[in-house]
Coordinates of N, CA and C in Angstrom, one line a residue:
X1 N 32.2 -55.1 1.8 CA 33.1 -56.1 2.4 C 34.5 -55.6 2.3
X2 N 34.9 -55.0 1.1 CA 36.2 -54.5 0.9 C 36.5 -53.3 1.9
X3 N 35.5 -52.4 2.0 CA 35.7 -51.3 3.0 C 35.9 -51.8 4.4
X4 N 35.1 -52.9 4.7 CA 35.2 -53.4 6.1 C 36.6 -54.0 6.3
X5 N 37.2 -54.6 5.3 CA 38.5 -55.2 5.5 C 39.5 -54.1 5.6
X6 N 39.4 -53.0 4.8 CA 40.3 -51.8 4.9 C 40.2 -51.2 6.3
X7 N 39.0 -51.0 6.8 CA 38.8 -50.4 8.1 C 39.4 -51.3 9.2
X8 N 39.3 -52.6 9.0 CA 39.8 -53.6 10.0 C 41.3 -53.5 10.2
X9 N 42.0 -53.4 9.1 CA 43.5 -53.4 9.1 C 44.1 -51.9 9.2
X10 N 43.3 -51.0 8.7 CA 43.7 -49.6 8.7 C 42.6 -48.7 9.2
X11 N 42.3 -48.8 10.5 CA 41.1 -48.1 11.1 C 41.3 -46.6 11.0
X12 N 40.3 -45.9 10.8 CA 40.3 -44.4 10.8 C 40.4 -43.9 12.3
X13 N 41.3 -43.0 12.4 CA 41.6 -42.5 13.8 C 41.2 -41.0 13.9
X14 N 40.9 -40.5 15.1 CA 40.6 -39.2 15.4 C 41.8 -38.3 15.1
X15 N 41.5 -37.2 14.4 CA 42.6 -36.2 14.0 C 43.0 -35.3 15.2
X16 N 42.3 -35.5 16.3 CA 42.7 -34.7 17.5 C 43.4 -35.5 18.5
X17 N 43.0 -36.8 18.7 CA 43.7 -37.6 19.8 C 44.2 -38.9 19.3
X18 N 44.0 -39.3 18.1 CA 44.5 -40.5 17.5 C 43.7 -41.8 17.9
X19 N 42.7 -41.6 18.7 CA 41.9 -42.8 19.1 C 41.1 -43.3 17.8
X20 N 40.8 -44.6 17.8 CA 40.0 -45.2 16.7 C 38.6 -44.6 16.7
X21 N 38.2 -44.1 15.5 CA 36.8 -43.6 15.4 C 35.8 -44.6 15.3
X22 N 34.6 -44.3 16.0 CA 33.5 -45.2 15.9 C 32.8 -45.0 14.5
X23 N 31.9 -45.9 14.2 CA 31.2 -45.9 12.9 C 30.6 -44.6 12.6
X24 N 30.0 -43.9 13.5 CA 29.2 -42.7 13.3 C 30.1 -41.4 13.5
X25 N 31.4 -41.6 13.7 CA 32.3 -40.4 13.9 C 33.1 -40.1 12.7
X26 N 33.3 -38.8 12.4 CA 34.0 -38.4 11.2 C 35.1 -37.4 11.6
X27 N 36.3 -37.7 11.3 CA 37.5 -36.8 11.5 C 37.8 -36.7 13.0
X28 N 36.8 -36.3 13.9 CA 37.0 -36.2 15.3 C 36.1 -37.1 16.1
X29 N 36.7 -37.6 17.2 CA 35.8 -38.5 18.0 C 34.9 -37.5 18.8
X30 N 33.9 -38.1 19.4 CA 32.9 -37.3 20.2 C 33.5 -36.5 21.3
X31 N 34.5 -37.1 22.0 CA 35.2 -36.4 23.1 C 35.9 -35.2 22.6
X32 N 36.6 -35.3 21.5 CA 37.4 -34.2 21.0 C 36.4 -33.1 20.4
X33 N 35.3 -33.5 19.8 CA 34.4 -32.5 19.3 C 33.8 -31.7 20.5
X34 N 33.6 -32.3 21.6 CA 33.0 -31.6 22.8 C 34.1 -30.7 23.5
X35 N 35.4 -31.1 23.3 CA 36.4 -30.3 23.9 C 37.0 -29.2 23.0
X36 N 36.5 -29.1 21.8 CA 37.0 -28.0 20.9 C 36.7 -26.6 21.6
X37 N 37.7 -25.7 21.7 CA 37.5 -24.4 22.3 C 36.8 -23.4 21.4
X38 N 35.5 -23.4 21.3 CA 34.8 -22.5 20.4 C 34.9 -21.1 20.9
X39 N 35.1 -20.2 19.9 CA 35.2 -18.7 20.3 C 33.9 -18.0 20.4
X40 N 32.9 -18.4 19.7 CA 31.6 -17.8 19.6 C 31.8 -16.3 19.1
X41 N 32.8 -16.0 18.4 CA 33.1 -14.7 17.9 C 32.0 -14.1 17.0
X42 N 31.3 -15.0 16.3 CA 30.2 -14.6 15.4 C 29.1 -13.9 16.2
X43 N 29.0 -14.0 17.5 CA 28.0 -13.4 18.3 C 28.5 -12.0 18.9
X44 N 29.8 -11.7 18.6 CA 30.4 -10.5 19.2 C 31.0 -9.6 18.2
X45 N 30.4 -8.5 17.8 CA 30.9 -7.7 16.8 C 32.2 -6.9 17.2
X46 N 32.5 -7.0 18.5 CA 33.8 -6.3 19.0 C 34.7 -7.4 19.6
X47 N 34.8 -8.5 18.9 CA 35.6 -9.6 19.4 C 37.1 -9.3 19.3
X48 N 37.9 -10.2 19.8 CA 39.4 -10.1 19.8 C 40.0 -10.2 18.4
X49 N 39.3 -10.9 17.5 CA 39.8 -11.0 16.1 C 39.6 -9.7 15.4
X50 N 38.5 -9.1 15.6 CA 38.2 -7.7 15.0 C 39.3 -6.7 15.4
X51 N 39.7 -6.8 16.7 CA 40.6 -5.8 17.2 C 42.0 -5.9 16.6
X52 N 42.3 -7.1 16.0 CA 43.6 -7.2 15.3 C 43.7 -6.2 14.2
X53 N 42.6 -5.7 13.7 CA 42.7 -4.8 12.5 C 42.3 -3.4 12.8
X54 N 42.0 -3.1 14.1 CA 41.6 -1.7 14.4 C 42.7 -0.7 13.9
X55 N 42.2 0.3 13.3 CA 43.1 1.4 12.9 C 44.1 1.0 11.7
X56 N 43.9 -0.2 11.2 CA 44.8 -0.6 10.1 C 44.1 -0.7 8.7
X57 N 42.9 -1.2 8.7 CA 42.2 -1.4 7.5 C 40.7 -1.6 7.8
X58 N 39.9 -1.2 6.8 CA 38.4 -1.3 7.0 C 37.9 -2.7 6.7
X59 N 37.5 -3.3 7.8 CA 37.0 -4.7 7.7 C 35.5 -4.7 8.2
X60 N 34.7 -5.4 7.5 CA 33.2 -5.5 7.8 C 33.0 -6.4 9.0
X61 N 33.6 -7.6 9.0 CA 33.4 -8.6 10.0 C 34.6 -9.5 10.1
X62 N 35.0 -9.9 11.3 CA 36.1 -10.8 11.5 C 35.7 -11.9 12.5
X63 N 35.9 -13.1 12.2 CA 35.6 -14.2 13.2 C 36.5 -15.4 13.0
X64 N 36.6 -16.2 14.0 CA 37.4 -17.4 13.9 C 36.5 -18.5 14.7
X65 N 36.6 -19.7 14.2 CA 35.7 -20.7 14.8 C 36.2 -21.2 16.1
X66 N 37.5 -21.5 16.2 CA 38.0 -22.1 17.5 C 39.3 -21.4 17.9
X67 N 39.7 -21.6 19.1 CA 41.0 -21.0 19.6 C 42.1 -22.0 19.3
X68 N 43.2 -21.5 18.9 CA 44.4 -22.3 18.7 C 45.3 -22.3 19.9
X69 N 45.5 -23.4 20.5 CA 46.5 -23.5 21.6 C 47.6 -24.5 21.3
X70 N 48.8 -24.2 21.6 CA 49.9 -25.2 21.3 C 49.7 -26.4 22.1
X71 N 50.0 -27.6 21.5 CA 50.0 -28.9 22.1 C 48.6 -29.3 22.5
X72 N 47.6 -28.8 21.7 CA 46.2 -29.2 22.0 C 45.6 -29.8 20.8
X73 N 44.3 -30.1 20.9 CA 43.5 -30.7 19.8 C 43.6 -29.9 18.5
X74 N 43.4 -28.6 18.7 CA 43.4 -27.7 17.5 C 44.7 -27.7 16.8
X75 N 45.8 -27.7 17.5 CA 47.1 -27.8 16.8 C 47.2 -29.1 16.0
X76 N 46.8 -30.2 16.6 CA 46.8 -31.4 15.9 C 45.9 -31.4 14.6
X77 N 44.8 -30.8 14.7 CA 43.9 -30.7 13.6 C 44.6 -29.9 12.4
X78 N 45.1 -28.7 12.8 CA 45.7 -27.8 11.8 C 46.9 -28.5 11.2
X79 N 47.7 -29.1 12.0 CA 48.9 -29.8 11.5 C 48.5 -30.9 10.5
X80 N 47.5 -31.7 10.9 CA 47.1 -32.8 10.0 C 46.5 -32.3 8.7
X81 N 45.8 -31.1 8.8 CA 45.3 -30.5 7.6 C 46.4 -29.9 6.7
X82 N 47.3 -29.2 7.3 CA 48.3 -28.4 6.6 C 49.4 -29.3 6.0
X83 N 49.8 -30.3 6.8 CA 51.0 -31.0 6.4 C 50.8 -32.5 6.1
X84 N 49.7 -33.0 6.5 CA 49.5 -34.5 6.3 C 48.5 -34.8 5.3
X85 N 47.9 -33.8 4.6 CA 47.0 -34.1 3.5 C 45.6 -34.4 3.9
X86 N 45.2 -34.2 5.2 CA 43.9 -34.5 5.6 C 43.0 -33.3 5.3
X87 N 42.6 -33.1 4.1 CA 41.8 -32.0 3.7 C 40.4 -32.1 4.2
X88 N 40.0 -33.3 4.5 CA 38.6 -33.5 5.0 C 38.4 -32.7 6.3
X89 N 39.5 -32.4 7.0 CA 39.3 -31.6 8.3 C 38.7 -30.2 8.0
X90 N 39.2 -29.6 6.9 CA 38.7 -28.3 6.5 C 37.2 -28.4 6.1
X91 N 36.8 -29.5 5.5 CA 35.4 -29.6 5.2 C 34.5 -29.7 6.4
X92 N 34.9 -30.6 7.4 CA 34.2 -30.8 8.6 C 34.1 -29.4 9.4
X93 N 35.2 -28.7 9.6 CA 35.1 -27.5 10.3 C 34.3 -26.4 9.6
X94 N 34.4 -26.4 8.2 CA 33.6 -25.5 7.5 C 32.1 -25.8 7.6
X95 N 31.7 -27.0 7.5 CA 30.3 -27.4 7.6 C 29.8 -27.1 9.0
X96 N 30.6 -27.2 10.0 CA 30.2 -26.9 11.3 C 30.0 -25.4 11.5
X97 N 31.0 -24.6 11.1 CA 31.0 -23.2 11.4 C 30.0 -22.4 10.5
X98 N 29.7 -22.9 9.3 CA 28.8 -22.2 8.5 C 27.4 -22.1 9.1
X99 N 27.0 -23.0 10.0 CA 25.7 -22.9 10.6 C 25.7 -21.6 11.5
X100 N 26.8 -21.3 12.1 CA 26.9 -20.0 12.9 C 26.9 -18.8 11.9
X101 N 27.7 -18.9 10.8 CA 27.8 -17.8 9.9 C 26.5 -17.4 9.2
X102 N 25.6 -18.4 9.0 CA 24.3 -18.2 8.4 C 23.5 -17.2 9.1
X103 N 23.7 -17.1 10.4 CA 23.0 -16.1 11.3 C 23.4 -14.7 10.9
X104 N 24.6 -14.5 10.3 CA 25.1 -13.2 10.0 C 24.6 -12.7 8.6
X105 N 24.0 -13.5 7.8 CA 23.6 -13.1 6.4 C 22.8 -11.9 6.3
X106 N 21.8 -11.7 7.2 CA 21.0 -10.5 7.1 C 21.8 -9.2 7.3
X107 N 22.8 -9.3 8.2 CA 23.6 -8.1 8.5 C 24.7 -8.0 7.5
X108 N 25.3 -9.1 7.1 CA 26.4 -9.1 6.2 C 26.1 -10.0 4.9
X109 N 25.6 -9.4 3.9 CA 25.2 -10.1 2.7 C 26.5 -10.5 1.9
X110 N 27.2 -11.5 2.3 CA 28.4 -12.0 1.6 C 28.2 -12.4 0.2
X111 N 29.2 -12.1 -0.7 CA 29.0 -12.4 -2.1 C 30.0 -13.5 -2.6
X112 N 31.1 -13.6 -2.0 CA 32.1 -14.5 -2.6 C 33.2 -14.9 -1.5
X113 N 33.5 -16.2 -1.5 CA 34.6 -16.7 -0.6 C 35.9 -16.7 -1.4
X114 N 36.9 -16.1 -0.8 CA 38.3 -16.0 -1.4 C 39.3 -16.6 -0.4
X115 N 40.0 -17.7 -0.8 CA 41.0 -18.2 0.1 C 42.3 -17.4 0.0
X116 N 43.0 -17.4 1.2 CA 44.4 -16.8 1.1 C 45.2 -17.7 0.2
X117 N 45.8 -17.2 -0.8 CA 46.5 -18.0 -1.8 C 47.9 -18.5 -1.4
X118 N 48.3 -19.6 -1.9 CA 49.7 -20.0 -1.9 C 50.4 -19.6 -3.1
X119 N 51.7 -19.4 -3.0 CA 52.5 -19.1 -4.2 C 52.5 -20.5 -5.0
X120 N 52.5 -20.4 -6.4 CA 52.6 -21.6 -7.1 C 53.6 -22.6 -6.7
X121 N 54.8 -22.1 -6.3 CA 55.9 -23.0 -5.9 C 55.5 -23.7 -4.6
X122 N 54.9 -23.0 -3.6 CA 54.4 -23.6 -2.4 C 53.3 -24.6 -2.7
X123 N 52.4 -24.2 -3.6 CA 51.3 -25.1 -3.9 C 51.8 -26.4 -4.5
X124 N 52.9 -26.3 -5.3 CA 53.5 -27.5 -5.9 C 54.1 -28.4 -4.9
X125 N 54.8 -27.7 -3.9 CA 55.4 -28.5 -2.8 C 54.4 -29.2 -1.9
X126 N 53.3 -28.6 -1.6 CA 52.3 -29.1 -0.7 C 51.3 -30.0 -1.4
X127 N 51.0 -29.6 -2.7 CA 50.0 -30.3 -3.5 C 48.6 -29.8 -3.3
X128 N 48.3 -28.9 -2.4 CA 47.0 -28.4 -2.2 C 47.1 -27.1 -1.3
X129 N 46.0 -26.3 -1.3 CA 45.9 -25.2 -0.4 C 45.1 -25.6 0.8
X130 N 45.6 -25.5 2.0 CA 44.9 -26.1 3.1 C 43.6 -25.4 3.5
X131 N 43.3 -24.3 2.9 CA 42.1 -23.6 3.3 C 41.0 -23.8 2.2
X132 N 41.3 -24.5 1.2 CA 40.4 -24.7 0.1 C 39.1 -25.4 0.5
X133 N 39.2 -26.6 1.2 CA 38.0 -27.3 1.6 C 37.2 -26.6 2.6
X134 N 37.8 -25.9 3.5 CA 37.1 -25.0 4.5 C 36.3 -24.0 3.7
X135 N 37.0 -23.3 2.8 CA 36.3 -22.2 2.0 C 35.2 -22.8 1.2
X136 N 35.4 -23.9 0.6 CA 34.3 -24.5 -0.3 C 33.1 -24.9 0.6
X137 N 33.4 -25.4 1.8 CA 32.3 -25.8 2.7 C 31.5 -24.5 3.1
X138 N 32.1 -23.4 3.4 CA 31.5 -22.2 3.7 C 30.6 -21.7 2.5
X139 N 31.3 -21.7 1.3 CA 30.6 -21.3 0.1 C 29.3 -22.1 -0.2
X140 N 29.4 -23.4 0.0 CA 28.2 -24.2 -0.3 C 27.1 -23.9 0.7
X141 N 27.5 -23.8 2.0 CA 26.5 -23.5 3.1 C 25.9 -22.1 2.9
X142 N 26.7 -21.1 2.5 CA 26.2 -19.8 2.4 C 25.5 -19.5 1.0
X143 N 25.7 -20.5 0.1 CA 25.2 -20.5 -1.2 C 25.7 -19.3 -2.0
X144 N 27.1 -19.1 -1.9 CA 27.8 -18.1 -2.7 C 29.0 -18.8 -3.4
X145 N 29.6 -18.1 -4.4 CA 30.7 -18.7 -5.1 C 32.0 -18.8 -4.3
X146 N 32.8 -19.8 -4.6 CA 34.1 -19.9 -4.1 C 35.0 -19.6 -5.2
X147 N 36.0 -18.6 -5.1 CA 36.8 -18.2 -6.2 C 38.2 -18.1 -5.8
X148 N 39.1 -18.9 -6.3 CA 40.5 -18.9 -6.0 C 41.4 -18.2 -7.0
X149 N 40.7 -17.5 -7.9 CA 41.5 -16.9 -9.0 C 41.5 -15.4 -8.9
X150 N 40.8 -14.8 -8.0 CA 40.7 -13.3 -7.8 C 42.0 -12.8 -7.2
X151 N 42.4 -13.5 -6.1 CA 43.6 -13.0 -5.3 C 44.7 -14.0 -5.6
X152 N 45.9 -13.5 -5.8 CA 47.1 -14.4 -6.0 C 48.3 -13.8 -5.3
X153 N 49.3 -14.7 -5.1 CA 50.5 -14.3 -4.4 C 51.6 -14.1 -5.4
X154 N 52.2 -13.0 -5.5 CA 53.2 -12.6 -6.5 C 54.6 -13.2 -6.1
X155 N 54.9 -13.2 -4.8 CA 56.3 -13.6 -4.4 C 56.2 -14.8 -3.5
X156 N 57.2 -15.6 -3.6 CA 57.4 -16.8 -2.8 C 58.1 -16.3 -1.5
X157 N 57.5 -16.8 -0.3 CA 58.1 -16.5 0.9 C 58.1 -17.7 1.8
X158 N 59.0 -17.8 2.7 CA 59.1 -19.0 3.6 C 58.1 -18.7 4.7
X159 N 57.9 -19.8 5.6 CA 56.9 -19.7 6.7 C 57.1 -18.5 7.5
X160 N 55.9 -17.9 8.0 CA 55.9 -16.8 8.8 C 56.0 -17.1 10.3
X161 N 55.9 -18.4 10.7 CA 55.7 -18.8 12.1 C 56.8 -18.3 13.0
X162 N 58.1 -18.2 12.5 CA 59.2 -17.9 13.4 C 59.6 -16.5 13.3
X163 N 58.9 -15.7 12.6 CA 59.3 -14.3 12.4 C 58.6 -13.4 13.5
X164 N 59.2 -12.4 13.9 CA 58.6 -11.4 14.8 C 57.6 -10.6 14.0
X165 N 56.8 -9.7 14.7 CA 55.8 -9.0 14.0 C 56.3 -8.0 13.0
X166 N 57.4 -7.3 13.3 CA 58.0 -6.4 12.3 C 58.5 -7.2 11.1
X167 N 59.2 -8.3 11.3 CA 59.7 -9.1 10.3 C 58.6 -9.6 9.3
X168 N 57.5 -10.1 9.9 CA 56.3 -10.5 9.1 C 55.8 -9.4 8.3
X169 N 55.6 -8.2 8.9 CA 55.0 -7.1 8.1 C 55.9 -6.8 6.9
X170 N 57.2 -6.7 7.1 CA 58.1 -6.4 6.0 C 58.1 -7.5 5.0
X171 N 58.0 -8.7 5.4 CA 58.1 -9.8 4.5 C 56.9 -10.0 3.6
X172 N 55.7 -9.6 4.0 CA 54.5 -9.8 3.2 C 54.1 -8.6 2.5
X173 N 54.7 -7.5 2.7 CA 54.3 -6.2 2.0 C 54.3 -6.4 0.5
X174 N 53.2 -6.1 -0.1 CA 53.1 -6.1 -1.6 C 53.4 -7.4 -2.3
X175 N 53.1 -8.5 -1.6 CA 53.3 -9.8 -2.2 C 52.0 -10.4 -2.8
X176 N 50.9 -9.7 -2.5 CA 49.6 -10.2 -3.0 C 49.1 -9.2 -4.1
X177 N 48.3 -9.7 -5.0 CA 47.7 -8.8 -6.0 C 46.4 -9.5 -6.4
X178 N 45.6 -8.7 -7.2 CA 44.3 -9.2 -7.6 C 44.1 -9.2 -9.1
X179 N 43.2 -10.0 -9.6 CA 42.7 -9.9 -11.0 C 41.3 -9.2 -10.9
X180 N 41.3 -7.9 -11.3 CA 40.1 -7.1 -11.1 C 39.3 -7.1 -12.5
X181 N 38.1 -7.6 -12.4 CA 37.2 -7.6 -13.6 C 35.9 -6.9 -13.2
X182 N 35.2 -6.6 -14.3 CA 33.8 -6.0 -14.1 C 33.0 -6.9 -13.2
X183 N 33.1 -8.2 -13.3 CA 32.3 -9.1 -12.6 C 32.6 -9.1 -11.1
X184 N 33.9 -8.8 -10.7 CA 34.3 -8.8 -9.3 C 34.0 -7.4 -8.6
X185 N 33.5 -6.4 -9.3 CA 33.3 -5.1 -8.7 C 32.1 -5.1 -7.7
X186 N 32.2 -4.3 -6.7 CA 31.1 -4.1 -5.8 C 30.7 -5.4 -5.1
X187 N 31.7 -6.2 -4.7 CA 31.4 -7.4 -4.0 C 31.9 -7.4 -2.6
X188 N 31.2 -8.1 -1.8 CA 31.6 -8.3 -0.4 C 32.3 -9.7 -0.3
X189 N 33.6 -9.6 -0.2 CA 34.5 -10.8 -0.2 C 34.7 -11.3 1.2
X190 N 34.6 -12.6 1.3 CA 34.9 -13.2 2.6 C 36.3 -13.9 2.4
X191 N 37.3 -13.4 3.0 CA 38.7 -13.9 3.0 C 38.8 -15.0 4.0
X192 N 39.2 -16.2 3.6 CA 39.4 -17.3 4.6 C 40.8 -17.8 4.7
X193 N 41.2 -18.1 6.0 CA 42.5 -18.6 6.2 C 42.4 -19.7 7.3
X194 N 43.6 -20.3 7.7 CA 43.5 -21.4 8.7 C 43.6 -20.8 10.1
X195 N 44.8 -20.1 10.4 CA 45.0 -19.6 11.8 C 45.3 -18.1 11.7
X196 N 44.5 -17.3 12.5 CA 44.7 -15.9 12.6 C 45.7 -15.7 13.8
X197 N 46.9 -15.1 13.4 CA 47.9 -14.8 14.5 C 48.0 -13.3 14.6
X198 N 49.0 -12.7 13.9 CA 49.2 -11.3 14.0 C 48.2 -10.5 13.1
X199 N 47.7 -11.2 12.1 CA 46.8 -10.6 11.1 C 47.5 -9.9 9.9
X200 N 48.8 -10.0 9.9 CA 49.6 -9.3 8.9 C 49.3 -9.8 7.5
X201 N 49.3 -11.1 7.3 CA 49.0 -11.7 6.0 C 47.6 -11.4 5.6
X202 N 46.6 -11.5 6.4 CA 45.2 -11.2 6.1 C 45.1 -9.7 5.8
X203 N 45.8 -8.8 6.5 CA 45.8 -7.4 6.2 C 46.3 -7.1 4.8
X204 N 47.4 -7.8 4.4 CA 48.0 -7.6 3.1 C 47.1 -8.1 2.0
X205 N 46.4 -9.2 2.2 CA 45.4 -9.8 1.3 C 44.3 -8.8 1.1
X206 N 43.8 -8.3 2.3 CA 42.7 -7.3 2.2 C 43.0 -6.1 1.5
X207 N 44.2 -5.6 1.7 CA 44.6 -4.4 0.9 C 44.6 -4.6 -0.6
X208 N 45.0 -5.8 -1.0 CA 45.0 -6.1 -2.4 C 43.6 -6.2 -2.9
X209 N 42.7 -6.8 -2.2 CA 41.3 -7.0 -2.6 C 40.6 -5.6 -2.7
X210 N 41.0 -4.7 -1.8 CA 40.4 -3.4 -1.8 C 40.8 -2.5 -3.0
X211 N 41.7 -3.0 -3.8 CA 42.0 -2.3 -5.1 C 40.8 -2.5 -6.0
X212 N 40.0 -3.5 -5.8 CA 38.8 -3.7 -6.7 C 37.8 -2.7 -6.4
X213 N 37.3 -1.9 -7.3 CA 36.3 -0.9 -7.0 C 35.0 -1.5 -6.3
X214 N 34.7 -0.8 -5.2 CA 33.5 -1.2 -4.5 C 33.6 -2.4 -3.6
X215 N 34.8 -2.9 -3.4 CA 35.0 -4.1 -2.6 C 34.8 -3.8 -1.1
X216 N 34.2 -4.8 -0.5 CA 34.1 -4.9 1.0 C 34.8 -6.2 1.4
X217 N 35.4 -6.2 2.6 CA 36.1 -7.3 3.1 C 35.6 -7.8 4.4
X218 N 35.4 -9.1 4.6 CA 35.2 -9.8 5.8 C 36.2 -10.9 5.9
X219 N 36.5 -11.3 7.1 CA 37.6 -12.4 7.3 C 37.0 -13.5 8.2
X220 N 37.2 -14.7 7.8 CA 36.7 -15.9 8.6 C 37.9 -16.9 8.6
X221 N 38.3 -17.3 9.8 CA 39.4 -18.2 9.9 C 38.9 -19.5 10.7
X222 N 39.6 -20.6 10.5 CA 39.3 -21.8 11.2 C 39.6 -21.5 12.7
X223 N 40.8 -20.9 13.0 CA 41.2 -20.8 14.4 C 41.9 -19.4 14.6
X224 N 42.0 -19.1 15.8 CA 42.8 -17.9 16.2 C 43.7 -18.2 17.4
X225 N 44.9 -17.8 17.2 CA 45.9 -18.0 18.3 C 45.4 -17.4 19.6
X226 N 45.4 -18.2 20.6 CA 44.9 -17.7 21.9 C 46.1 -17.1 22.7
X227 N 46.2 -15.8 22.6 CA 47.4 -15.2 23.3 C 47.0 -14.6 24.6

C-alpha cells in the first residue's frame, strides 16, 4: 500500500522520454527500448570502435552497446546516469548487453571487469562512479569478478568533453596507474566506460593495465559517439 501511494504521487518516469512508466516497465518505456540505436558491434570484429585503436595499442576486442547521438534517448540516459544519480540505468544496460557478450566467451575468455576510475576528488563530488553498475551487471552475467582497485587515477582532471583531440591526449597522459599483484598477472581484463569518443582515456587506461605481466585488454562501453 505504501509503495502504491508513493507511485501515485511520485510516478516513475522513463529515463529516455520522461513518460510515466507502466507497471512492467523498468527505467525505459517500451517505445524507447525499441528505439535504442543498437550497434551490434559484438558481431563485427572489425567494427568502428575497434578502429579507434588501430596502430595505437594492442586490444583484443572492442564493442559498444548503443550509439550516442546528441539530443536523443541515449544522451538522456547517460546524462541521468552520470549526473542525476540514476545508477539503475547502468544495471539495465549491462543486463541487456551481457546477453550479447556471452556469445564472445568461447573466443575471448574474459577474466575480470575493470571500470575506468574516477579520481577520489571527482568521486567525492559525484558520490559514485557512473560505470560501476554497468560493470557489475556484466561481471555477474559473465560470471567473472568486478574489481575497482586494480586501476586508479593519479591526477585530477576536469571534463574532457570540450577539449580537442590533441588537448585530451596531453591532458590524460600518465594519469592512470595500476596495483600489480601476483593475483592480477596473466589476466584478460575487460575495461568498461560509459561513452567511447576519441578513445584517448581508454587508451591511457589500457597502457596502464598492460604494465601488469601477461595482461590482455578488451574494451566494452555503454555507448559510442556516432560521428
